[in-house]
Amino acid sequence: MTVAPLAAAEPGLVAGPAVAAAPARAPRATASAALAWLGLAPFAAYIVLFLVLPTILSLASGLFDADGALTADNLAALADPTIVAVFGNTVWLSAATAAIGAVLGALICYALLGVADTHPMRRVVDAASSVLAQFGGVMLAFAWIATFGLQGVVTELLQGAGIDPYAEGPWIYELPGLFGPYIYFQVPLMVITFMPALAALKPQWAEANLTLGGTRAGFWAHVGVPVLAPAFLASLLLLFANAFSSYATAAALASQGGQIVPLQIRAALTSETVLGRENLAGALALGMIVIVALAMWAYSAVQRRAARWQR
């Protein structure tokens, strides 16, 4: 006697419900996907309105003159010695303040490494860093002028002691005067971004190093620094981009001239002495985008190299 398999003899008992259930799950999956995309709609609108659209407009404006005719004069102006010097000033200011802020912020994070997250000191530092990292613009410029300006509190104290910090001129309103305010908000930003990576170092790694006869210096040289290098570089690049694109603090301190690129863009848009070069601002913005893109490419290259041993 031949016995037929149940699925083959009576397909409706097994295959039928499975086939019938599949279409019921498809609408639910489609609805979930639609809700997910709907949830991303506000963020996508924000990105398009405040990032993509301004970038396209700035790039497009650099390719046209004041009459709307296509031209390459604006891009050729990027090779002008004055514009090259402005980009050099901006890169130097951003790189120097980013490096100083990164080192000082990393040292603060290292000092807090043995402090518990619930300790009052840790909470105070975290709260202060969150506030001071956003304390920029006109408020920071006013505080800096009131403290270190020509008639500032510290300046008056130094002059009373026979020290004149402005004997060579009011440098606080020029490029050197931007270093202090920029470092002021770079250090707390470094603390915010680098502290999670430093806190993620496992104590077991240090214990294993000591158990195997290693030293504390050897642990940092062979384990700690290689592990933290990508995070440190990422924070350094963030600080560089933050300083490179800062405008309000520099505009409030250096109200005249265009020593850095953001102020040069402002001069191209609002200057009453240089007319018909408004579209030069788009070319300057293009130069800024190229520099930031190169920085991101360097970060990606280092990240790929570090990922070889992190797998």
PDB file of N, CA and C in Angstrom, residues 60-74 276-280:
ATOM      1  N   ALA A  60      26.446  77.404  -7.092  1.00  0.00           N
ATOM      2  CA  ALA A  60      25.949  77.935  -8.355  1.00  0.00           C
ATOM      3  C   ALA A  60      26.248  79.426  -8.495  1.00  0.00           C
ATOM      4  N   SER A  61      26.127  80.167  -7.395  1.00  0.00           N
ATOM      5  CA  SER A  61      26.373  81.605  -7.477  1.00  0.00           C
ATOM      6  C   SER A  61      27.823  81.915  -7.810  1.00  0.00           C
ATOM      7  N   GLY A  62      28.747  81.012  -7.445  1.00  0.00           N
ATOM      8  CA  GLY A  62      30.148  81.248  -7.755  1.00  0.00           C
ATOM      9  C   GLY A  62      30.467  81.124  -9.227  1.00  0.00           C
ATOM     10  N   LEU A  63      29.550  80.561 -10.008  1.00  0.00           N
ATOM     11  CA  LEU A  63      29.783  80.375 -11.439  1.00  0.00           C
ATOM     12  C   LEU A  63      29.109  81.449 -12.282  1.00  0.00           C
ATOM     13  N   PHE A  64      28.494  82.455 -11.650  1.00  0.00           N
ATOM     14  CA  PHE A  64      27.798  83.508 -12.389  1.00  0.00           C
ATOM     15  C   PHE A  64      28.276  84.863 -11.888  1.00  0.00           C
ATOM     16  N   ASP A  65      28.145  85.868 -12.743  1.00  0.00           N
ATOM     17  CA  ASP A  65      28.506  87.222 -12.343  1.00  0.00           C
ATOM     18  C   ASP A  65      27.264  87.957 -11.862  1.00  0.00           C
ATOM     19  N   ALA A  66      27.407  89.247 -11.599  1.00  0.00           N
ATOM     20  CA  ALA A  66      26.290  90.022 -11.065  1.00  0.00           C
ATOM     21  C   ALA A  66      25.131  90.122 -12.043  1.00  0.00           C
ATOM     22  N   ASP A  67      25.393  89.986 -13.355  1.00  0.00           N
ATOM     23  CA  ASP A  67      24.336  90.053 -14.364  1.00  0.00           C
ATOM     24  C   ASP A  67      23.719  88.703 -14.670  1.00  0.00           C
ATOM     25  N   GLY A  68      24.182  87.651 -14.011  1.00  0.00           N
ATOM     26  CA  GLY A  68      23.644  86.312 -14.231  1.00  0.00           C
ATOM     27  C   GLY A  68      24.297  85.561 -15.366  1.00  0.00           C
ATOM     28  N   ALA A  69      25.383  86.094 -15.910  1.00  0.00           N
ATOM     29  CA  ALA A  69      26.078  85.423 -17.004  1.00  0.00           C
ATOM     30  C   ALA A  69      27.107  84.436 -16.447  1.00  0.00           C
ATOM     31  N   LEU A  70      27.251  83.307 -17.143  1.00  0.00           N
ATOM     32  CA  LEU A  70      28.199  82.281 -16.717  1.00  0.00           C
ATOM     33  C   LEU A  70      29.627  82.806 -16.862  1.00  0.00           C
ATOM     34  N   THR A  71      30.429  82.644 -15.816  1.00  0.00           N
ATOM     35  CA  THR A  71      31.792  83.158 -15.828  1.00  0.00           C
ATOM     36  C   THR A  71      32.677  82.314 -14.919  1.00  0.00           C
ATOM     37  N   ALA A  72      33.961  82.355 -15.186  1.00  0.00           N
ATOM     38  CA  ALA A  72      34.944  81.666 -14.344  1.00  0.00           C
ATOM     39  C   ALA A  72      35.799  82.652 -13.562  1.00  0.00           C
ATOM     40  N   ASP A  73      35.450  83.936 -13.638  1.00  0.00           N
ATOM     41  CA  ASP A  73      36.244  84.952 -12.947  1.00  0.00           C
ATOM     42  C   ASP A  73      36.221  84.762 -11.438  1.00  0.00           C
ATOM     43  N   ASN A  74      35.071  84.349 -10.909  1.00  0.00           N
ATOM     44  CA  ASN A  74      34.976  84.171  -9.465  1.00  0.00           C
ATOM     45  C   ASN A  74      35.885  83.047  -8.983  1.00  0.00           C
ATOM     46  N   GLY A 276      29.738  94.701  -7.327  1.00  0.00           N
ATOM     47  CA  GLY A 276      29.652  93.765  -8.420  1.00  0.00           C
ATOM     48  C   GLY A 276      30.388  92.460  -8.203  1.00  0.00           C
ATOM     49  N   ARG A 277      30.864  92.189  -6.992  1.00  0.00           N
ATOM     50  CA  ARG A 277      31.580  90.961  -6.716  1.00  0.00           C
ATOM     51  C   ARG A 277      30.844  90.122  -5.672  1.00  0.00           C
ATOM     52  N   GLU A 278      29.516  90.268  -5.615  1.00  0.00           N
ATOM     53  CA  GLU A 278      28.762  89.501  -4.620  1.00  0.00           C
ATOM     54  C   GLU A 278      28.912  87.996  -4.842  1.00  0.00           C
ATOM     55  N   ASN A 279      29.014  87.585  -6.094  1.00  0.00           N
ATOM     56  CA  ASN A 279      29.112  86.158  -6.391  1.00  0.00           C
ATOM     57  C   ASN A 279      30.474  85.574  -6.032  1.00  0.00           C
ATOM     58  N   LEU A 280      31.413  86.430  -5.681  1.00  0.00           N
ATOM     59  CA  LEU A 280      32.691  85.923  -5.192  1.00  0.00           C
ATOM     60  C   LEU A 280      32.493  85.129  -3.904  1.00  0.00           C
TER      61      LEU A 280
END
